[in-house]
Each structure stands twice: as C-alpha cells, then as structure tokens.
Amino acid sequence: MSAANSANTPELMDEDEPFFSNLDILLFSLIAGLLVYWLVFRKKVEPIPEFKKLDAQTTRETSFIDKMKKTGKNIVVFYGSQTGTAEEFSNRLSKDAHRYGMKGMSADPEEYDMSELSRLPEIENSLAIFCMATYGEGDPTDNSQDFYDWLQEGDADFTGVKYTVFSLGNKTYEHYNAMGKYVDKRLAELGAQRIFDLGMGDDDGNLEEDFVSWREQFWPAVCEHFGVEATGEESSIRQYELKVHSDLNMNKIYTGEVGRLKSFENQKPPFDSKNPFLAPVSVNRKLNKAGDRHLMHLELDITGSKIRYESGDHVAVYPINDSVIVNRIGEVLGVDLDTVISLNNLDEESNKKHPFPCPSTYRTALTHYLDITNPPRTNVLYELAQYATEPKEQENMRKMASSSPEGKVRSPALLNILAILEDLPSLRPPIDHLCELLPRLQARYYSIASSSKVHPNSIHICAVVVEYETKTGRVNKGVTTNWLKSKMPTDNGHKATVPMYIRKSQFRLPFKSTNPVIMVGPGTGIAPFMGFVQERGWLKEQGKEVGETVLYYGCRHKNEDFLYQEELEEFEKTGVLTALNVAFSRDQAEKVYVQHLLKKSKEAVWRLVHTDNAHIYICGDARNMARDVQNAFYEIAEELGGLSRAQAVDYIKKLMTKGRYSQDVWS
C-alpha cells in the first residue's frame, strides 16, 4: 500500500503489515543522516567582522560648521599641505585668533565636507582662512585635491562667506603659487567676500619672512573689519598638555612608527605615507671617482611588498635624526630622554589628538618625529623666548622672531635648535614645550633611478650627500642623505632598512614607444633617466619599435663625477641611447653646461621636436638649470622655426599643455 493511499483510506491496517514500508525507512534514514551531518559537520557561518576602526572613521564628524558651533569657534583655517609647512602656518593662525578675542580651529579639507562652506555665515563674525601650497607643476597638494576638484566642478553660492588666502610656492617654478591664486579667485567668483589681500609666500626667498609680514598686516585688518580689539594677551598658549607614564606596557609605546603601533614589526600592505615599508638596502655604493663630494647609488629591496612603481615615480624616505644631536639636546636641557610621555590636545574636539604618535619617549620624538636640524621658525623663537632668564637673551630672541630689519639682521641663519640652546646659556625651555613647538620631520622624495620592467623588486636612488659649513663655523649635515650614506647592506643577519613608500608622478615616458625622447638631466638629475633608458632598452628587447632616445647630461669633471658613465656608454654602444651628450663644466677654461650642448645640436633638436613629435624631459635644479634650458628651447624655436620670442614662448607652453615638455625639478 502506498503512502498516498493510506492517507486517503481510513481503514485499519493489518497487524502483520509493518508500520513503515522499506521506502519510508530509507527516506527517514536519509533525512536523519542529513540532519546529523548538518548539526555536527556543518561549517559555522562566520559572523561578519566588525571593523571598529572603519566605523570610527566613517562616524567622524565631517561637518566643520557643527564642530565650530559646538566648540564656540568662529575662525576656521584650512590647509593644503604637502611637506607640513602650510599645516604649520594654519596652526599658528588658529592660535593667533585668541589674541583678538576670537577662537580658531585648523582643519584639513580632506577630512570635512567642504560644501558646508556656504553655511559659514550662520556663525557670527566668522572667517575662513586658506593656507594653500602649490605642488609639482601648479598642482594641488594631495590633501586638497578633492577640494580643488569640487571648486572646479561646483557652483556653490558663497554669499556672506568671508575669507582670505595665504599661498605657499616657489618663484623658480613655472606655476608660482597657482593653487593659492586659484582658490582666491574662485571663492570670489562664487560670491565670497575677500577681507584681506592674497598673501604670497616664496620658498626660493624667505617663506617664513613672507608669512610673518603678511600676518602682521592681516590681523589688524581683521580687527578693523569685525570691530574687535587685540586683547593684549601675548603670553604663550599651550595646545597640548604633558602626561608622564611611569608603568606603561612597552608594547603600547611608539618607537618610530608613522601610523599603526608596531607596524614596523608586523608589516602589512598596502604601503603608503601612513604605513611605510621597511625596505632592506641591498646596494650602497659611491658613484663619483674623486672630488670632495659623496654621490651615492642605493638599491632598496621591495621583494614581497606588493609595491608597484613606474619609471618617473618618486620614492619617499622617512629619515631619522643624528643621535649625537638628540643626545646633546638631552644633555643641554638636563632631561632623561627615555621618559615615556604623551602630549594630549587640550581641545578634546580636535581631530589631532597629539603632535606626533603618543605615547613615546622624548628620545623617540627627537629621533623620529621632530625636525631638529632646520632653523626654527619665528613663532618657535618667540614662544621659547619667555624661558630665557637673561633679559638681554630674551630680548634678542624676541627680535629674531620679529620681521623688523633688526630682527632679520640678528636672525639665526642656518642655526638649528641645538645651536641656539648652546649659544644662549640662559635659555632652558621645558622639553615638552619644545617638542610641542618643533615641526614634524618630513619624508624626503627622490626620483627613482630604475625601471620596474627591468628591476621589479628593486628601487634605485641616486643622491648627493649634503654637508656644508655655516657662517658660525658649524658643520650642517643633510639629515636624510647622511643617514642613507650610513645604510650599508650587512651579511651578519641584520639588514639595514629604510622606511619608504611610492609617490606617483606625471613624469612619464610617451605612451607610444616610437615617439623620440629628449632628456636633460645634469648631476643627480640623471636619476629618472636611468629608469627611462633602462625601459627603452627593455622595449627594444621585446621587439618593439623604439624612437630616438637622446640624453643631455652634465657634471663637473669627466674623471671625477661622471655618474653611471659605464652604464650610459654601454647604452650608447648598444644603440639604446641614440645620442649621449655630456657637458663637463669645469674641464676647460670656459664653463660648458647642458643648455650649450642643446644649442650646439639645435638642428637635430628642432627636427625631433617640431617634425618627429619628440617628448622633452628636464630633471634637476629649478633655480638656474631648468630656466636656462627652457630659454635654450625658446632660442632654438626662434632661430629654426622663424618665430618671434613671444611665439616661441607660446610654442613651448603648448608643448607643456600637451604633456610633451615635462619637468621634475627642485630648488
């Protein structure tokens, strides 16, 4: 009898007939077996992990207007900063506000919803200040890129918004202060009211001086506009309070990490500015054969890091300060540098809880986090002056901190903080206040001297060790290059490492390998072109058609500092380099530079540029070389293109716009 029939037939079963048929038992066993298997052997469903850190970031307050209202602030100072200077100026302006009965906050535009700027008039006597640095070829800094894009695309109404801009740039660059100028102009176009003229800081001159002069005129204008008066409070305002830790677990203390605690012990990709990779140094050799300078070639091993780079990119390196200077600061101030401390922001609402990773020791702070070798800025001198017990020394420091002609004369040109402490015996500031005031030690950038096509697991650096004597007879050493010089690969199990990450660049070989390239890079400006030439050689090996590859290189003496001579001559011999033109500036009575060689081969240069669509690349010194080379191209365009000077300038500008004239320069 089937199960279906039994369900529909109410008659009693025969006693000899089994209660379950064989099929029922089989089905029952199968179901029971599956149930047991599911209960015992099933893979437990993993709960979705809670990313608390991510939650913390996503719930972070993105409304600077709400934050200002909550904390009673009426001035917001936004900064677009690449190396930390604009951020430093922003902090100084926000601290200044209290002297005029106002309250300011410094803000990173990347962390806030900038469309809220239109709501600023909701706050009485409100003002937005922008400290904007220009980076590269007139570009915004990384942290102001989104704000810049939004300003370009947006059509916000900033009626009633009051603002001013201080821009940071360098006159030797083509697009001087482009970002500051753009923000100043664009805010006015969108209806905002400029209450003080655009400030222009020139890093080729004296950026600090430019800022102080602008600031001294800016605040009286603010007072006049809002009808407020200076409170007369000239006393130092502490932004952070000191907490000394006596029994903290060593695993909770920062020892030089930039972001995540113990990130140097437990390395996890992706690697970036907040999470650098500790790259072992595999090669460190001197490049020059003679002379009093030290030019070096380093190779960093990035095996297993998942780091990718392209020819023309930059490698950023986090240096550490000289332990001799660090120890001497501790001695002069009579401090135990191994004291574990935290500097905690007195403004609990601030996104910046500490001036550097805390808790840490004074030794770690002075070694890894603080800039102790550059001359201190005027605000640091001014705030430290109060600790000089000798009235004359205090007066001298205040004068050095002012923008008066006398202050400029007395200014401690090229004196670092240790030299100032040694020269002024009565100046003994509390070390925690000194640590609060000193700027952060910044990463240094180098053009990568290799191609990832040829060296996928290695990044090459070409650099000159900086060392010079000051007017006071002291020897100043470049922090990073002297530190790198000491980084020798070792075979005793302990490898020298360098914290690094990659910064992408627009300095790129042409998309079409058939396009000719003209590279001009004297001295260490050869770096990116070593990568370019390696890559063109690799393309040839792959059977690709490669256009002419022409290099103009310059150094002092052929037998002294002709960098990569053997490699370059080999590239020329094998045809990878179509032409290797080298200017030895001091090997003859009259100095010969790369621009002279360009003009010497002007017909070939003009043919490559005008007829063959060549891409031009310049790398090295911005102050003289890049300008002189550009002038050489103007002259060639005038002479062989039959153009007027104005037309020649316009011709080269058009090449820049098309991405056919690129510069990777520094001053």
XYZ file of C-alpha atoms in Angstrom:
667
model
C 0.000 0.000 0.000
C 1.375 3.358 -0.999
C 1.715 6.279 1.356
C -0.754 8.210 -0.762
C -3.428 5.552 -0.475
C -3.012 5.196 3.276
C -3.540 8.901 3.674
C -6.854 8.742 1.869
C -8.171 5.348 3.179
C -9.493 5.319 6.745
C -9.495 1.508 7.099
C -7.364 -0.201 9.832
C -4.014 -1.763 8.947
C -3.422 -5.485 9.122
C -1.428 -6.424 12.240
C 1.160 -8.381 10.201
C 1.833 -5.367 7.914
C 4.861 -3.285 9.029
C 4.168 0.223 10.356
C 6.810 1.711 7.942
C 7.495 0.428 4.464
C 11.099 -0.092 3.254
C 10.850 3.124 1.277
C 9.712 5.045 4.364
C 12.657 3.675 6.364
C 15.062 4.591 3.581
C 13.728 8.124 3.326
C 13.672 8.527 7.113
C 17.313 7.302 7.386
C 18.394 9.701 4.657
C 16.737 12.699 6.316
C 18.100 11.735 9.759
C 21.599 11.305 8.293
C 21.471 14.678 6.616
C 20.253 16.290 9.854
C 23.097 14.724 11.892
C 25.642 15.769 9.258
C 24.298 19.329 9.248
C 24.384 19.556 13.057
C 27.831 18.002 13.515
C 29.874 18.756 10.445
C 28.398 21.952 9.090
C 30.773 24.902 8.710
C 29.686 27.555 11.105
C 28.633 30.739 9.374
C 31.298 33.291 10.113
C 29.857 36.418 11.644
C 30.692 39.495 9.568
C 33.621 41.084 11.397
C 33.078 44.495 12.851
C 35.672 46.915 11.594
C 35.639 49.233 14.528
C 38.406 51.442 13.153
C 36.471 51.872 9.933
C 33.335 52.710 11.900
C 35.267 55.298 13.871
C 36.385 56.938 10.663
C 33.010 56.877 8.985
C 31.317 58.339 12.036
C 33.964 61.042 12.368
C 32.316 64.431 12.212
C 32.552 65.740 8.652
C 30.717 68.984 9.417
C 33.213 71.651 10.410
C 30.288 74.053 10.883
C 28.721 71.818 13.576
C 32.121 71.402 15.210
C 32.700 75.187 15.212
C 29.280 75.777 16.769
C 29.839 73.087 19.391
C 33.252 74.451 20.409
C 32.486 78.164 20.090
C 34.931 78.757 17.214
C 34.394 81.463 14.627
C 37.577 81.189 12.543
C 38.473 78.096 10.510
C 41.911 77.792 8.879
C 42.076 75.218 6.085
C 45.450 73.999 4.844
C 46.624 72.357 1.641
C 49.974 70.935 2.704
C 52.467 68.513 1.138
C 55.502 68.922 3.384
C 53.846 70.236 6.558
C 54.612 73.977 6.224
C 51.095 75.096 5.245
C 49.700 72.999 8.109
C 52.167 74.654 10.477
C 51.129 78.157 9.278
C 47.485 77.144 9.667
C 48.056 76.097 13.295
C 49.789 79.395 14.011
C 46.921 81.446 12.577
C 44.309 79.461 14.533
C 46.316 80.055 17.741
C 46.647 83.778 16.912
C 42.870 84.207 16.934
C 42.584 84.182 20.742
C 44.719 87.351 20.952
C 41.866 89.155 19.232
C 39.052 87.755 21.316
C 38.236 85.174 18.648
C 38.570 81.372 18.555
C 40.125 79.471 15.693
C 40.491 75.886 14.528
C 42.884 74.412 11.981
C 41.285 71.982 9.512
C 42.331 69.522 6.825
C 39.922 69.923 3.850
C 40.250 66.189 3.183
C 38.528 65.413 6.495
C 35.486 67.668 6.075
C 32.551 68.237 3.759
C 33.722 71.441 2.046
C 30.287 72.150 0.544
C 29.389 73.277 4.089
C 31.414 76.432 3.495
C 28.200 78.098 2.312
C 26.847 77.668 5.873
C 29.677 79.684 7.450
C 27.586 82.909 7.746
C 25.393 81.022 10.297
C 28.261 81.725 12.734
C 28.597 85.344 13.845
C 31.838 87.172 12.915
C 33.049 84.096 11.064
C 36.010 83.871 8.741
C 37.627 81.147 6.601
C 41.372 81.348 6.052
C 43.092 79.160 3.447
C 46.817 78.326 3.624
C 47.362 76.685 0.258
C 50.632 75.229 -1.015
C 51.249 74.547 -4.693
C 52.853 71.228 -5.535
C 54.622 69.999 -8.670
C 53.572 71.695 -11.885
C 50.956 74.003 -10.369
C 49.009 71.123 -8.822
C 47.052 70.995 -5.559
C 48.582 69.075 -2.658
C 47.314 65.523 -2.066
C 45.045 66.579 0.822
C 43.436 69.449 -1.137
C 42.896 67.577 -4.428
C 39.215 66.767 -3.693
C 38.537 70.372 -2.601
C 40.179 71.655 -5.800
C 38.109 69.266 -7.972
C 34.948 70.300 -6.153
C 35.708 74.017 -6.602
C 36.238 73.469 -10.327
C 33.051 71.489 -10.852
C 30.789 73.077 -8.251
C 28.514 76.083 -8.498
C 28.071 76.777 -4.785
C 26.750 80.103 -3.518
C 29.213 81.586 -1.031
C 27.347 84.856 -0.498
C 28.096 86.121 3.022
C 31.223 83.955 3.405
C 34.266 85.991 4.423
C 37.688 84.666 3.530
C 41.368 85.294 2.911
C 44.132 83.184 1.343
C 47.843 82.819 2.031
C 49.599 80.836 -0.685
C 52.897 78.973 -0.472
C 55.054 78.465 -3.552
C 58.447 78.901 -5.146
C 59.267 81.566 -7.750
C 61.666 79.280 -9.609
C 58.727 77.106 -10.680
C 56.666 77.777 -13.778
C 53.298 77.880 -11.953
C 54.206 80.077 -8.974
C 51.543 79.879 -6.240
C 48.983 78.590 -8.747
C 46.833 76.839 -6.124
C 46.551 79.840 -3.778
C 45.767 82.166 -6.677
C 43.081 79.794 -7.962
C 41.341 79.373 -4.587
C 41.424 83.151 -4.014
C 39.903 83.877 -7.441
C 37.365 81.026 -7.406
C 35.930 81.849 -3.962
C 35.336 85.443 -5.111
C 33.647 84.174 -8.307
C 31.290 82.077 -6.154
C 30.227 85.153 -4.163
C 32.531 85.055 -1.125
C 33.946 88.311 0.259
C 37.738 88.685 0.394
C 38.545 90.652 3.558
C 42.315 90.789 3.063
C 44.621 90.554 0.062
C 46.077 87.259 -1.114
C 49.386 86.573 0.624
C 52.237 85.188 -1.483
C 54.996 83.138 0.158
C 58.149 82.405 -1.844
C 60.227 79.452 -0.677
C 63.036 80.466 -3.022
C 63.394 83.658 -0.966
C 62.237 83.506 2.649
C 58.855 81.860 3.083
C 58.792 82.468 6.842
C 59.515 86.172 6.377
C 56.774 86.490 3.738
C 54.275 84.798 6.060
C 55.179 86.887 9.135
C 54.972 90.167 7.149
C 51.557 89.202 5.731
C 50.284 88.029 9.126
C 51.327 91.274 10.849
C 49.142 93.251 8.419
C 46.375 90.661 8.247
C 45.284 90.666 11.904
C 44.821 94.481 12.200
C 42.659 94.268 9.039
C 40.559 91.513 10.685
C 40.144 93.632 13.828
C 39.025 96.596 11.761
C 36.596 94.519 9.693
C 34.906 92.872 12.689
C 35.272 95.825 15.042
C 37.303 93.906 17.625
C 40.460 94.826 19.505
C 43.552 92.846 20.416
C 43.233 91.518 23.970
C 46.875 92.306 24.668
C 47.441 88.678 25.690
C 50.946 87.959 24.456
C 51.520 85.008 26.752
C 52.259 81.610 25.288
C 49.260 79.400 24.684
C 49.869 75.709 25.145
C 47.991 73.480 22.737
C 48.974 70.199 24.414
C 49.353 69.052 27.991
C 52.074 66.728 29.208
C 51.323 63.338 30.712
C 54.256 61.284 32.031
C 53.732 57.500 32.071
C 55.523 55.530 34.774
C 54.210 51.983 34.355
C 53.071 51.655 30.740
C 53.422 48.323 28.924
C 56.313 48.599 26.428
C 54.066 47.163 23.696
C 51.870 50.268 23.931
C 54.727 52.729 23.269
C 55.572 54.098 19.807
C 59.175 53.597 18.760
C 59.223 55.463 15.432
C 56.154 54.105 13.615
C 54.358 56.708 11.500
C 50.845 55.324 11.861
C 49.867 51.958 13.302
C 51.586 50.876 16.512
C 54.095 48.021 15.917
C 53.688 48.412 12.139
C 57.468 48.087 11.700
C 57.431 44.711 13.473
C 54.307 43.417 11.753
C 54.339 44.764 8.186
C 51.074 44.605 6.226
C 50.383 46.006 2.735
C 49.234 48.295 1.239
C 52.160 50.613 1.989
C 51.776 54.375 1.897
C 52.685 57.565 3.798
C 50.917 56.343 6.961
C 52.246 52.790 6.600
C 55.745 52.808 5.062
C 57.536 49.627 4.028
C 60.859 48.787 5.699
C 62.924 48.115 2.585
C 66.283 46.364 3.092
C 69.240 48.158 1.477
C 70.805 45.694 -0.975
C 73.374 48.037 -2.580
C 75.044 51.265 -1.379
C 77.967 52.409 -3.486
C 79.802 55.666 -4.131
C 79.278 56.873 -7.700
C 81.962 59.557 -8.060
C 85.591 58.555 -8.569
C 87.099 61.661 -6.918
C 86.307 65.133 -5.559
C 85.171 66.351 -2.149
C 81.522 65.365 -2.567
C 79.882 61.985 -1.962
C 77.424 60.922 -4.664
C 75.764 57.590 -3.994
C 73.666 54.883 -5.595
C 71.349 52.883 -3.322
C 69.108 49.935 -4.108
C 66.103 49.164 -1.911
C 64.720 45.620 -1.984
C 60.904 45.582 -2.257
C 60.522 41.806 -2.749
C 57.217 40.534 -1.334
C 55.901 44.036 -0.529
C 53.382 44.170 -3.415
C 54.751 47.674 -4.108
C 54.446 48.680 -7.760
C 56.164 51.638 -9.383
C 56.702 53.136 -12.812
C 59.672 54.946 -14.334
C 59.430 58.620 -13.295
C 57.774 57.979 -9.913
C 59.280 59.232 -6.645
C 60.331 57.184 -3.648
C 59.607 58.836 -0.295
C 62.017 58.046 2.518
C 61.457 58.679 6.245
C 64.825 59.639 7.765
C 65.920 59.657 11.409
C 67.911 62.381 13.149
C 71.544 62.096 14.201
C 71.749 60.513 17.676
C 74.646 62.865 18.556
C 72.357 65.926 18.193
C 69.495 64.180 20.031
C 71.725 63.227 22.986
C 73.222 66.712 23.148
C 69.741 68.324 23.360
C 69.000 65.989 26.297
C 72.282 66.988 27.987
C 71.795 70.738 27.498
C 68.248 70.592 28.880
C 69.192 68.142 31.647
C 66.457 65.678 30.706
C 66.130 61.901 30.838
C 65.305 61.265 27.173
C 63.890 57.819 27.940
C 60.968 59.238 29.932
C 57.715 57.902 28.437
C 55.280 60.731 27.714
C 52.119 61.726 25.885
C 51.276 65.234 24.691
C 47.471 65.390 24.680
C 45.483 68.077 22.863
C 43.718 70.410 25.302
C 40.948 70.779 22.711
C 39.160 67.449 23.119
C 37.123 68.065 19.961
C 40.235 68.351 17.769
C 40.903 65.581 15.235
C 44.606 65.937 16.003
C 44.959 64.315 19.423
C 48.797 64.515 19.608
C 51.514 66.478 17.761
C 53.235 63.133 16.971
C 52.463 59.467 17.766
C 51.980 59.055 21.540
C 52.814 57.599 23.985
C 56.500 57.674 23.137
C 59.785 58.759 24.734
C 61.464 62.142 24.293
C 64.287 60.242 22.581
C 61.916 58.691 20.019
C 60.204 62.046 19.414
C 63.502 63.868 18.813
C 64.904 60.998 16.728
C 61.945 60.044 14.521
C 59.191 62.635 14.711
C 60.597 66.178 15.095
C 62.670 68.387 12.825
C 65.664 69.363 14.959
C 68.091 70.350 12.182
C 66.289 73.106 10.241
C 66.403 76.670 11.643
C 63.332 77.125 13.906
C 60.593 79.379 12.597
C 59.927 82.763 14.177
C 56.910 81.554 16.187
C 59.089 78.911 17.871
C 61.710 81.535 18.783
C 59.005 83.884 20.066
C 57.395 81.274 22.312
C 60.727 79.964 23.610
C 61.953 83.492 24.451
C 59.912 83.532 27.670
C 62.200 80.824 29.087
C 65.402 82.860 28.711
C 66.214 84.069 32.250
C 68.784 86.597 30.999
C 66.807 89.730 29.885
C 69.245 90.521 27.075
C 68.967 86.997 25.627
C 65.177 87.153 25.887
C 65.163 90.476 24.042
C 67.488 89.085 21.343
C 65.159 86.130 20.796
C 62.086 88.344 20.506
C 63.913 90.499 17.955
C 64.943 87.414 15.982
C 61.283 86.400 15.957
C 60.065 89.728 14.555
C 60.011 90.838 10.924
C 61.784 94.109 11.777
C 65.007 94.906 9.847
C 66.927 94.459 13.118
C 65.338 91.043 13.594
C 66.360 89.987 10.107
C 69.950 91.005 10.789
C 70.002 89.076 14.065
C 68.142 86.129 12.571
C 69.899 82.843 13.363
C 70.523 81.978 9.708
C 71.179 78.260 9.411
C 71.224 77.753 13.211
C 69.337 74.696 14.402
C 67.667 74.443 17.805
C 70.729 72.864 19.448
C 72.997 75.694 18.243
C 70.544 78.261 19.660
C 70.406 76.468 23.031
C 74.214 76.277 23.128
C 74.611 79.967 22.206
C 72.055 81.177 24.781
C 73.020 79.622 28.152
C 70.032 81.123 29.991
C 67.537 79.595 27.558
C 66.377 76.319 29.059
C 62.771 75.654 27.964
C 60.771 72.672 29.267
C 61.431 69.881 26.774
C 57.711 69.075 26.425
C 57.007 72.637 25.217
C 59.957 72.405 22.821
C 58.540 69.121 21.454
C 55.147 70.776 21.024
C 56.628 73.666 19.028
C 59.077 71.893 16.720
C 57.648 70.899 13.310
C 57.322 67.270 12.228
C 60.244 65.598 10.473
C 59.046 65.117 6.896
C 59.643 62.356 4.368
C 62.166 63.220 1.634
C 61.433 62.479 -2.030
C 63.845 61.095 -4.627
C 63.293 60.480 -8.338
C 63.525 56.719 -8.854
C 66.623 55.785 -10.881
C 65.353 52.443 -12.218
C 62.643 50.854 -14.356
C 60.258 48.319 -12.831
C 60.287 46.454 -16.153
C 63.972 45.658 -15.551
C 64.025 45.830 -11.732
C 60.542 44.812 -10.479
C 61.827 44.014 -6.959
C 64.241 46.890 -6.556
C 64.071 50.696 -6.327
C 67.217 52.678 -7.126
C 68.119 56.061 -5.599
C 70.795 58.478 -6.817
C 71.645 61.241 -4.311
C 74.386 63.625 -3.208
C 75.297 63.795 0.491
C 74.581 67.312 1.814
C 77.227 68.780 4.108
C 78.378 72.399 4.441
C 79.888 74.869 6.922
C 77.787 77.744 8.319
C 78.949 81.319 8.944
C 79.416 80.433 12.611
C 81.840 77.632 11.688
C 79.428 74.805 12.486
C 79.021 71.930 10.050
C 75.448 71.345 8.884
C 74.603 67.905 7.537
C 71.604 66.924 5.446
C 69.504 64.637 7.638
C 68.401 62.104 5.035
C 71.451 61.857 2.772
C 73.879 61.423 5.698
C 71.570 58.805 7.215
C 71.284 56.972 3.868
C 75.071 57.110 3.442
C 75.419 55.061 6.635
C 72.916 52.421 5.478
C 75.260 49.656 4.382
C 73.940 46.176 3.448
C 75.191 43.681 6.035
C 75.711 39.928 5.920
C 75.640 39.260 9.658
C 71.920 38.611 9.737
C 70.938 42.215 10.458
C 69.891 44.086 7.335
C 69.878 47.885 7.166
C 66.351 49.034 6.291
C 64.733 52.259 5.091
C 61.036 53.176 5.741
C 59.672 54.112 2.308
C 56.618 54.386 0.063
C 55.943 55.388 -3.556
C 54.517 58.708 -4.684
C 53.061 58.583 -8.195
C 54.251 61.156 -10.706
C 53.131 62.653 -14.021
C 56.728 62.350 -15.298
C 56.082 59.537 -17.770
C 57.603 58.139 -20.953
C 55.422 58.636 -24.081
C 52.590 56.143 -24.456
C 53.894 55.350 -27.962
C 57.396 53.882 -27.805
C 58.025 55.184 -31.343
C 57.980 58.795 -30.069
C 61.519 60.176 -29.691
C 62.567 61.463 -26.257
C 64.987 64.279 -25.360
C 66.168 64.037 -21.733
C 68.076 66.831 -19.988
C 69.416 65.930 -16.534
C 72.738 67.169 -15.177
C 74.125 65.915 -11.831
C 71.690 63.787 -9.837
C 69.030 64.943 -12.333
C 70.149 61.846 -14.264
C 68.103 59.693 -11.828
C 64.738 59.281 -13.621
C 66.511 58.996 -16.981
C 68.357 55.882 -15.832
C 64.866 54.365 -15.460
C 63.734 55.779 -18.828
C 66.781 54.427 -20.686
C 66.500 51.016 -18.990
C 62.844 50.871 -20.065
C 63.559 51.881 -23.680
C 66.235 49.146 -23.760
C 63.736 46.620 -22.395
C 61.159 47.631 -25.032
C 63.769 47.068 -27.744
C 64.495 43.604 -26.339
C 60.755 42.833 -26.564
C 60.970 43.557 -30.289
C 59.111 46.898 -30.037
C 59.996 49.745 -32.364
C 61.568 52.495 -30.226
C 62.061 56.124 -31.292
C 65.277 58.107 -30.871
C 66.460 58.326 -27.256
C 68.685 61.377 -26.700
C 70.331 62.342 -23.387
C 71.963 65.623 -22.347
C 73.911 65.091 -19.141
C 76.274 67.389 -17.269
C 78.831 67.164 -14.460
C 81.965 68.992 -13.295
C 84.789 66.728 -14.450
C 84.820 63.644 -16.677
C 87.254 61.794 -14.407
C 85.533 62.821 -11.175
C 81.727 62.836 -11.158
C 80.507 61.378 -14.458
C 77.710 59.366 -12.828
C 76.799 55.989 -14.330
C 79.489 56.506 -17.011
C 79.980 52.801 -17.794
C 76.233 52.082 -17.962
C 75.486 55.108 -20.181
C 78.355 54.398 -22.561
C 77.166 50.794 -22.839
C 73.610 52.006 -23.629
C 75.071 54.228 -26.364
C 77.189 51.362 -27.734
C 74.179 49.020 -27.987
C 72.037 51.726 -29.609
C 69.575 52.101 -26.732
C 70.828 55.686 -26.428
C 70.793 57.300 -29.858
C 72.983 60.144 -28.609
C 74.834 60.708 -25.320
C 75.762 64.392 -24.989
C 77.811 65.230 -21.885
C 78.836 68.714 -20.694
C 81.884 68.719 -18.393
C 81.516 72.193 -16.932
C 85.000 72.550 -15.412
C 87.233 70.536 -17.727
C 88.106 73.616 -19.792
C 88.656 77.352 -19.268
C 85.080 78.300 -20.192
C 82.234 76.582 -18.398
C 80.051 74.380 -20.588
C 76.546 73.390 -19.466
C 73.714 71.274 -20.909
C 71.983 74.303 -22.476
C 75.143 74.992 -24.535
C 75.076 71.422 -25.889
C 71.385 71.767 -26.774
C 72.122 74.868 -28.842
C 75.144 73.173 -30.417
C 72.880 70.422 -31.792
C 69.950 72.754 -32.460
C 69.090 71.341 -35.926
C 68.726 67.799 -34.601
C 66.769 69.077 -31.559
C 64.359 71.130 -33.690
C 63.776 68.211 -36.091
C 62.960 65.861 -33.204
C 60.626 68.360 -31.533
C 58.929 70.013 -34.495
C 58.811 67.192 -37.061
C 59.059 63.943 -35.108
C 56.801 64.715 -32.100
C 59.564 64.254 -29.515
C 58.790 64.474 -25.801
C 61.132 66.693 -23.749
C 62.040 65.905 -20.127
C 64.001 68.137 -17.722
C 65.197 66.986 -14.309
C 67.353 68.751 -11.713
C 67.868 72.272 -10.400
C 64.870 74.574 -10.857
C 66.570 77.839 -9.954
C 69.100 78.046 -12.809
C 69.354 74.929 -14.961
C 65.654 74.423 -15.781
C 65.226 78.112 -16.640
C 68.400 78.206 -18.795
C 67.354 75.038 -20.643
C 63.891 76.478 -21.290
C 65.495 79.640 -22.685
C 67.665 77.447 -24.964
C 64.499 75.843 -26.366
C 62.980 79.337 -26.895
C 66.096 80.374 -28.852
C 66.060 77.206 -30.981
C 62.355 77.747 -31.794
C 63.064 81.388 -32.718
C 66.064 80.635 -34.901
C 64.953 77.466 -36.681
C 61.187 77.930 -36.505
C 61.314 81.583 -37.588
C 59.243 82.581 -34.544
C 59.263 85.778 -32.514
C 60.186 85.477 -28.823
C 56.508 85.648 -27.799
C 55.606 82.961 -30.353
C 58.499 80.753 -29.210
C 57.351 81.056 -25.576
C 53.817 80.175 -26.659
C 55.134 77.209 -28.690
C 56.898 75.701 -25.639
C 53.864 76.441 -23.422
C 51.691 74.459 -25.863
C 54.136 71.524 -25.629
C 53.714 71.679 -21.828
C 49.925 71.655 -22.148
C 50.092 68.625 -24.446
C 52.336 66.787 -21.970
C 55.325 66.922 -24.330
C 57.503 69.149 -22.107
C 57.715 67.738 -18.572
C 59.795 68.842 -15.603
C 60.851 67.096 -12.396
C 62.767 69.910 -10.718
C 63.706 71.098 -7.248
C 65.355 74.170 -5.730
